[in-house]
């Protein structure tokens, strides 16, 4: 019985470290064709979302230099107590259309999902 308790304690410690690391690090994958996928965990809602978007270089007019743009932004719940859909494309549409678009979109979507509460959608007009 004591050995079993010790094993459970070691697993709990490993789980706590993994959760702490997930809280402080943004894990993402990027493919060669510009598709980016990242997972966002929200601990108070006990939810995990997978955010996908495509990075493209866009030129506004002939005199501008190309700037990175995040297009086709979508989020789906991977793990959630309640099924909720989040229209993060509206957040991406509100970002400035210049060289800050892609980083601002990534940060805004990440921050929104990380700190989301159950009634946030009503305040942001995302429903």
Short mmCIF file of N, CA and C in Angstrom, two decimals:
data_model
loop_
_atom_site.label_atom_id
_atom_site.label_comp_id
_atom_site.label_asym_id
_atom_site.label_seq_id
_atom_site.Cartn_x
_atom_site.Cartn_y
_atom_site.Cartn_z
N UNK A 1 0.82 -1.19 0.00
CA UNK A 1 0.00 0.00 0.00
C UNK A 1 0.87 1.26 0.00
N UNK A 2 1.95 1.23 0.80
CA UNK A 2 2.84 2.38 0.88
C UNK A 2 3.56 2.62 -0.45
N UNK A 3 3.95 1.53 -1.13
CA UNK A 3 4.60 1.68 -2.43
C UNK A 3 3.63 2.27 -3.46
N UNK A 4 2.41 1.85 -3.39
CA UNK A 4 1.39 2.38 -4.31
C UNK A 4 1.17 3.87 -4.08
N UNK A 5 1.12 4.29 -2.84
CA UNK A 5 0.97 5.71 -2.51
C UNK A 5 2.17 6.51 -3.01
N UNK A 6 3.36 5.94 -2.88
CA UNK A 6 4.57 6.62 -3.36
C UNK A 6 4.54 6.78 -4.87
N UNK A 7 4.07 5.75 -5.60
CA UNK A 7 3.95 5.85 -7.06
C UNK A 7 2.95 6.92 -7.46
N UNK A 8 1.83 6.96 -6.78
CA UNK A 8 0.81 7.98 -7.07
C UNK A 8 1.36 9.38 -6.80
N UNK A 9 2.12 9.53 -5.73
CA UNK A 9 2.71 10.83 -5.41
C UNK A 9 3.70 11.26 -6.49
N UNK A 10 4.50 10.32 -7.00
CA UNK A 10 5.44 10.66 -8.08
C UNK A 10 4.71 11.06 -9.35
N UNK A 11 3.66 10.34 -9.68
CA UNK A 11 2.87 10.67 -10.87
C UNK A 11 2.20 12.03 -10.69
N UNK A 12 1.68 12.30 -9.50
CA UNK A 12 1.04 13.59 -9.25
C UNK A 12 2.04 14.73 -9.38
N UNK A 13 3.25 14.51 -8.91
CA UNK A 13 4.29 15.53 -9.03
C UNK A 13 4.65 15.77 -10.50
N UNK A 14 4.77 14.69 -11.27
CA UNK A 14 5.07 14.82 -12.70
C UNK A 14 3.94 15.55 -13.43
N UNK A 15 2.69 15.22 -13.08
CA UNK A 15 1.52 15.88 -13.68
C UNK A 15 1.51 17.37 -13.33
N UNK A 16 1.82 17.70 -12.10
CA UNK A 16 1.84 19.11 -11.69
C UNK A 16 2.91 19.88 -12.46
N UNK A 17 4.07 19.27 -12.66
CA UNK A 17 5.13 19.93 -13.45
C UNK A 17 4.70 20.13 -14.89
N UNK A 18 4.07 19.12 -15.47
CA UNK A 18 3.62 19.23 -16.86
C UNK A 18 2.56 20.31 -17.01
N UNK A 19 1.65 20.40 -16.05
CA UNK A 19 0.61 21.43 -16.11
C UNK A 19 1.22 22.82 -15.93
N UNK A 20 2.20 22.94 -15.07
CA UNK A 20 2.86 24.24 -14.89
C UNK A 20 3.58 24.66 -16.16
N UNK A 21 4.26 23.71 -16.79
CA UNK A 21 4.95 24.02 -18.05
C UNK A 21 3.96 24.39 -19.14
N UNK A 22 2.83 23.71 -19.21
CA UNK A 22 1.82 24.03 -20.22
C UNK A 22 1.25 25.42 -20.00
N UNK A 23 1.20 25.84 -18.77
CA UNK A 23 0.68 27.16 -18.44
C UNK A 23 1.60 28.28 -18.94
N UNK A 24 2.89 28.05 -18.93
CA UNK A 24 3.85 29.10 -19.23
C UNK A 24 4.45 29.04 -20.63
N UNK A 25 4.20 28.00 -21.37
CA UNK A 25 4.79 27.87 -22.69
C UNK A 25 3.70 27.72 -23.74
N UNK A 26 3.91 28.34 -24.86
CA UNK A 26 2.99 28.24 -25.98
C UNK A 26 3.56 27.18 -26.93
N UNK A 27 2.87 26.06 -27.04
CA UNK A 27 3.32 24.99 -27.91
C UNK A 27 2.59 25.08 -29.24
N UNK A 28 3.34 25.05 -30.32
CA UNK A 28 2.72 25.15 -31.63
C UNK A 28 3.50 24.30 -32.63
N UNK A 29 2.84 24.01 -33.74
CA UNK A 29 3.50 23.35 -34.86
C UNK A 29 3.23 24.18 -36.10
N UNK A 30 4.21 24.25 -36.96
CA UNK A 30 4.08 24.99 -38.22
C UNK A 30 4.54 24.09 -39.35
N UNK A 31 3.73 24.04 -40.40
CA UNK A 31 4.10 23.23 -41.56
C UNK A 31 4.75 24.12 -42.62
N UNK A 32 5.33 23.50 -43.62
CA UNK A 32 6.02 24.25 -44.67
C UNK A 32 5.06 25.07 -45.53
N UNK A 33 3.80 24.66 -45.59
CA UNK A 33 2.84 25.40 -46.41
C UNK A 33 2.19 26.57 -45.67
N UNK A 34 2.63 26.85 -44.45
CA UNK A 34 2.15 28.01 -43.71
C UNK A 34 1.04 27.74 -42.72
N UNK A 35 0.63 26.48 -42.56
CA UNK A 35 -0.41 26.14 -41.60
C UNK A 35 0.20 26.08 -40.20
N UNK A 36 -0.42 26.77 -39.26
CA UNK A 36 0.06 26.81 -37.88
C UNK A 36 -1.04 26.27 -36.97
N UNK A 37 -0.67 25.40 -36.05
CA UNK A 37 -1.61 24.83 -35.09
C UNK A 37 -1.04 25.04 -33.70
N UNK A 38 -1.89 25.53 -32.80
CA UNK A 38 -1.46 25.66 -31.41
C UNK A 38 -2.60 25.24 -30.49
N UNK A 39 -2.23 24.75 -29.34
CA UNK A 39 -3.22 24.34 -28.35
C UNK A 39 -3.20 25.34 -27.21
N UNK A 40 -4.40 25.66 -26.72
CA UNK A 40 -4.55 26.62 -25.63
C UNK A 40 -5.37 25.95 -24.53
N UNK A 41 -4.84 25.95 -23.32
CA UNK A 41 -5.53 25.36 -22.17
C UNK A 41 -6.09 26.47 -21.29
N UNK A 42 -7.33 26.28 -20.85
CA UNK A 42 -7.97 27.20 -19.91
C UNK A 42 -8.30 26.37 -18.68
N UNK A 43 -7.54 26.57 -17.61
CA UNK A 43 -7.69 25.73 -16.43
C UNK A 43 -8.99 25.97 -15.67
N UNK A 44 -9.46 27.23 -15.48
CA UNK A 44 -10.72 27.41 -14.76
C UNK A 44 -11.92 26.76 -15.46
N UNK A 45 -11.94 26.78 -16.80
CA UNK A 45 -13.04 26.14 -17.53
C UNK A 45 -12.78 24.67 -17.82
N UNK A 46 -11.60 24.19 -17.47
CA UNK A 46 -11.18 22.82 -17.76
C UNK A 46 -11.38 22.50 -19.24
N UNK A 47 -10.82 23.37 -20.08
CA UNK A 47 -10.98 23.24 -21.52
C UNK A 47 -9.63 23.35 -22.23
N UNK A 48 -9.55 22.70 -23.37
CA UNK A 48 -8.40 22.83 -24.25
C UNK A 48 -8.93 23.07 -25.65
N UNK A 49 -8.41 24.11 -26.30
CA UNK A 49 -8.80 24.43 -27.67
C UNK A 49 -7.62 24.23 -28.60
N UNK A 50 -7.92 23.83 -29.82
CA UNK A 50 -6.91 23.75 -30.86
C UNK A 50 -7.20 24.88 -31.85
N UNK A 51 -6.24 25.77 -32.01
CA UNK A 51 -6.38 26.92 -32.90
C UNK A 51 -5.56 26.63 -34.16
N UNK A 52 -6.20 26.83 -35.32
CA UNK A 52 -5.52 26.62 -36.60
C UNK A 52 -5.67 27.86 -37.45
N UNK A 53 -4.61 28.21 -38.13
CA UNK A 53 -4.67 29.32 -39.08
C UNK A 53 -3.56 29.15 -40.10
N UNK A 54 -3.63 29.96 -41.13
CA UNK A 54 -2.65 29.93 -42.20
C UNK A 54 -1.91 31.26 -42.23
N UNK A 55 -0.59 31.19 -42.33
CA UNK A 55 0.24 32.39 -42.44
C UNK A 55 0.50 32.66 -43.91
N UNK A 56 0.22 33.90 -44.34
CA UNK A 56 0.46 34.29 -45.73
C UNK A 56 1.15 35.63 -45.75
N UNK A 57 1.95 35.85 -46.78
CA UNK A 57 2.53 37.17 -47.00
C UNK A 57 1.59 37.94 -47.92
N UNK A 58 1.19 39.13 -47.48
CA UNK A 58 0.21 39.94 -48.20
C UNK A 58 0.84 41.28 -48.54
N UNK A 59 0.53 41.79 -49.73
CA UNK A 59 0.98 43.12 -50.12
C UNK A 59 -0.27 43.96 -50.36
N UNK A 60 -0.40 45.06 -49.60
CA UNK A 60 -1.57 45.92 -49.72
C UNK A 60 -1.61 46.66 -51.05
N UNK A 61 -0.52 47.31 -51.43
CA UNK A 61 -0.40 47.97 -52.73
C UNK A 61 1.03 47.83 -53.22
N UNK A 62 1.31 48.35 -54.39
CA UNK A 62 2.62 48.16 -55.02
C UNK A 62 3.75 48.82 -54.24
N UNK A 63 3.46 49.85 -53.45
CA UNK A 63 4.51 50.56 -52.73
C UNK A 63 4.81 49.96 -51.35
N UNK A 64 3.96 49.07 -50.88
CA UNK A 64 4.17 48.46 -49.57
C UNK A 64 5.06 47.22 -49.68
N UNK A 65 5.72 46.91 -48.59
CA UNK A 65 6.43 45.63 -48.51
C UNK A 65 5.45 44.58 -48.01
N UNK A 66 5.77 43.33 -48.27
CA UNK A 66 4.89 42.24 -47.84
C UNK A 66 4.90 42.13 -46.32
N UNK A 67 3.73 41.82 -45.75
CA UNK A 67 3.62 41.64 -44.30
C UNK A 67 2.88 40.34 -44.02
N UNK A 68 3.19 39.67 -42.89
CA UNK A 68 2.54 38.39 -42.57
C UNK A 68 1.11 38.59 -42.09
N UNK A 69 0.23 37.78 -42.63
CA UNK A 69 -1.19 37.87 -42.28
C UNK A 69 -1.67 36.48 -41.84
N UNK A 70 -2.45 36.43 -40.78
CA UNK A 70 -3.06 35.17 -40.32
C UNK A 70 -4.45 35.07 -40.94
N UNK A 71 -4.66 34.05 -41.76
CA UNK A 71 -5.94 33.87 -42.43
C UNK A 71 -6.55 32.54 -42.02
N UNK A 72 -7.84 32.40 -42.29
CA UNK A 72 -8.57 31.17 -42.01
C UNK A 72 -8.38 30.73 -40.55
N UNK A 73 -8.59 31.67 -39.63
CA UNK A 73 -8.40 31.40 -38.20
C UNK A 73 -9.63 30.70 -37.65
N UNK A 74 -9.42 29.57 -36.99
CA UNK A 74 -10.54 28.84 -36.39
C UNK A 74 -10.06 28.10 -35.14
N UNK A 75 -10.99 27.88 -34.23
CA UNK A 75 -10.68 27.17 -32.99
C UNK A 75 -11.75 26.12 -32.75
N UNK A 76 -11.32 24.95 -32.33
CA UNK A 76 -12.27 23.91 -31.97
C UNK A 76 -11.86 23.34 -30.61
N UNK A 77 -12.85 22.94 -29.85
CA UNK A 77 -12.54 22.42 -28.52
C UNK A 77 -12.06 20.98 -28.64
N UNK A 78 -10.94 20.71 -28.01
CA UNK A 78 -10.39 19.36 -27.96
C UNK A 78 -10.90 18.66 -26.73
N UNK A 79 -10.96 19.40 -25.63
CA UNK A 79 -11.41 18.88 -24.36
C UNK A 79 -12.16 19.99 -23.65
N UNK A 80 -13.41 19.75 -23.29
CA UNK A 80 -14.19 20.78 -22.61
C UNK A 80 -15.31 20.14 -21.81
N UNK A 81 -15.63 20.76 -20.67
CA UNK A 81 -16.77 20.29 -19.89
C UNK A 81 -18.08 20.58 -20.60
N UNK A 82 -18.16 21.75 -21.21
CA UNK A 82 -19.34 22.12 -21.99
C UNK A 82 -18.91 22.41 -23.41
N UNK A 83 -19.67 21.96 -24.36
CA UNK A 83 -19.34 22.20 -25.76
C UNK A 83 -19.68 23.64 -26.11
N UNK A 84 -18.68 24.38 -26.46
CA UNK A 84 -18.90 25.76 -26.88
C UNK A 84 -18.04 26.04 -28.10
N UNK A 85 -18.63 26.73 -29.04
CA UNK A 85 -17.87 27.12 -30.22
C UNK A 85 -17.45 28.57 -30.06
N UNK A 86 -16.28 28.87 -30.51
CA UNK A 86 -15.74 30.22 -30.39
C UNK A 86 -15.37 30.69 -31.80
N UNK A 87 -15.92 31.82 -32.20
CA UNK A 87 -15.63 32.37 -33.51
C UNK A 87 -14.45 33.32 -33.40
N UNK A 88 -13.24 32.76 -33.43
CA UNK A 88 -12.04 33.57 -33.28
C UNK A 88 -11.70 34.31 -34.57
N UNK A 89 -12.35 33.98 -35.67
CA UNK A 89 -12.11 34.71 -36.92
C UNK A 89 -12.51 36.17 -36.76
N UNK A 90 -13.51 36.44 -35.94
CA UNK A 90 -13.91 37.84 -35.69
C UNK A 90 -12.81 38.60 -34.96
N UNK A 91 -12.10 37.92 -34.07
CA UNK A 91 -10.97 38.56 -33.40
C UNK A 91 -9.88 38.90 -34.42
N UNK A 92 -9.63 37.99 -35.35
CA UNK A 92 -8.60 38.23 -36.37
C UNK A 92 -8.99 39.38 -37.28
N UNK A 93 -10.27 39.53 -37.56
CA UNK A 93 -10.72 40.62 -38.43
C UNK A 93 -10.53 41.99 -37.79
N UNK A 94 -10.47 42.04 -36.47
CA UNK A 94 -10.32 43.31 -35.76
C UNK A 94 -8.86 43.75 -35.63
N UNK A 95 -7.91 42.92 -36.04
CA UNK A 95 -6.50 43.24 -35.91
C UNK A 95 -6.06 44.22 -37.00
N UNK A 96 -5.02 45.01 -36.73
CA UNK A 96 -4.53 45.97 -37.74
C UNK A 96 -4.00 45.25 -38.97
N UNK A 97 -4.26 45.81 -40.13
CA UNK A 97 -3.82 45.21 -41.40
C UNK A 97 -2.44 45.73 -41.79
N UNK A 98 -1.44 45.33 -41.03
CA UNK A 98 -0.06 45.70 -41.33
C UNK A 98 0.85 44.59 -40.81
N UNK A 99 2.13 44.86 -40.66
CA UNK A 99 3.09 43.83 -40.26
C UNK A 99 2.80 43.24 -38.90
N UNK A 100 1.95 43.89 -38.08
CA UNK A 100 1.61 43.36 -36.75
C UNK A 100 0.47 42.37 -36.79
N UNK A 101 -0.17 42.14 -37.96
CA UNK A 101 -1.39 41.33 -38.01
C UNK A 101 -1.20 39.92 -37.46
N UNK A 102 -0.23 39.18 -37.96
CA UNK A 102 -0.05 37.79 -37.51
C UNK A 102 0.31 37.69 -36.03
N UNK A 103 1.33 38.42 -35.54
CA UNK A 103 1.63 38.29 -34.11
C UNK A 103 0.50 38.78 -33.21
N UNK A 104 -0.17 39.85 -33.62
CA UNK A 104 -1.28 40.37 -32.80
C UNK A 104 -2.44 39.39 -32.78
N UNK A 105 -2.71 38.73 -33.90
CA UNK A 105 -3.79 37.74 -33.96
C UNK A 105 -3.46 36.55 -33.07
N UNK A 106 -2.25 36.04 -33.17
CA UNK A 106 -1.85 34.90 -32.35
C UNK A 106 -1.97 35.25 -30.87
N UNK A 107 -1.45 36.39 -30.48
CA UNK A 107 -1.48 36.79 -29.08
C UNK A 107 -2.91 37.04 -28.61
N UNK A 108 -3.73 37.69 -29.41
CA UNK A 108 -5.11 38.00 -29.00
C UNK A 108 -5.94 36.73 -28.84
N UNK A 109 -5.84 35.82 -29.80
CA UNK A 109 -6.60 34.57 -29.71
C UNK A 109 -6.12 33.75 -28.52
N UNK A 110 -4.81 33.64 -28.35
CA UNK A 110 -4.26 32.89 -27.22
C UNK A 110 -4.73 33.48 -25.89
N UNK A 111 -4.60 34.80 -25.75
CA UNK A 111 -4.99 35.47 -24.50
C UNK A 111 -6.49 35.34 -24.24
N UNK A 112 -7.31 35.47 -25.31
CA UNK A 112 -8.75 35.35 -25.15
C UNK A 112 -9.15 33.96 -24.66
N UNK A 113 -8.63 32.91 -25.32
CA UNK A 113 -9.00 31.55 -24.93
C UNK A 113 -8.41 31.17 -23.58
N UNK A 114 -7.20 31.63 -23.28
CA UNK A 114 -6.55 31.31 -22.00
C UNK A 114 -7.32 31.90 -20.82
N UNK A 115 -7.89 33.11 -21.00
CA UNK A 115 -8.58 33.80 -19.91
C UNK A 115 -10.09 33.81 -20.07
N UNK A 116 -10.61 33.02 -20.99
CA UNK A 116 -12.05 33.00 -21.28
C UNK A 116 -12.85 32.53 -20.07
N UNK A 117 -13.98 33.19 -19.85
CA UNK A 117 -14.95 32.73 -18.87
C UNK A 117 -16.19 32.28 -19.62
N UNK A 118 -17.14 31.71 -18.91
CA UNK A 118 -18.31 31.15 -19.59
C UNK A 118 -19.19 32.21 -20.23
N UNK A 119 -19.12 33.47 -19.80
CA UNK A 119 -19.99 34.49 -20.39
C UNK A 119 -19.24 35.55 -21.20
N UNK A 120 -17.99 35.29 -21.58
CA UNK A 120 -17.20 36.26 -22.36
C UNK A 120 -17.77 36.53 -23.74
N UNK A 121 -18.37 35.55 -24.37
CA UNK A 121 -18.83 35.71 -25.75
C UNK A 121 -19.87 36.81 -25.88
N UNK A 122 -20.67 37.00 -24.85
CA UNK A 122 -21.70 38.04 -24.90
C UNK A 122 -21.06 39.42 -24.90
N UNK A 123 -20.00 39.60 -24.14
CA UNK A 123 -19.37 40.91 -24.03
C UNK A 123 -18.60 41.29 -25.29
N UNK A 124 -17.98 40.33 -25.94
CA UNK A 124 -17.18 40.63 -27.13
C UNK A 124 -18.01 40.61 -28.41
N UNK A 125 -19.27 40.22 -28.32
CA UNK A 125 -20.11 40.17 -29.51
C UNK A 125 -19.75 39.01 -30.42
N UNK A 126 -19.25 37.93 -29.86
CA UNK A 126 -18.83 36.80 -30.68
C UNK A 126 -19.92 35.76 -30.86
N UNK A 127 -21.08 35.96 -30.29
CA UNK A 127 -22.16 34.98 -30.48
C UNK A 127 -22.98 35.28 -31.69
#
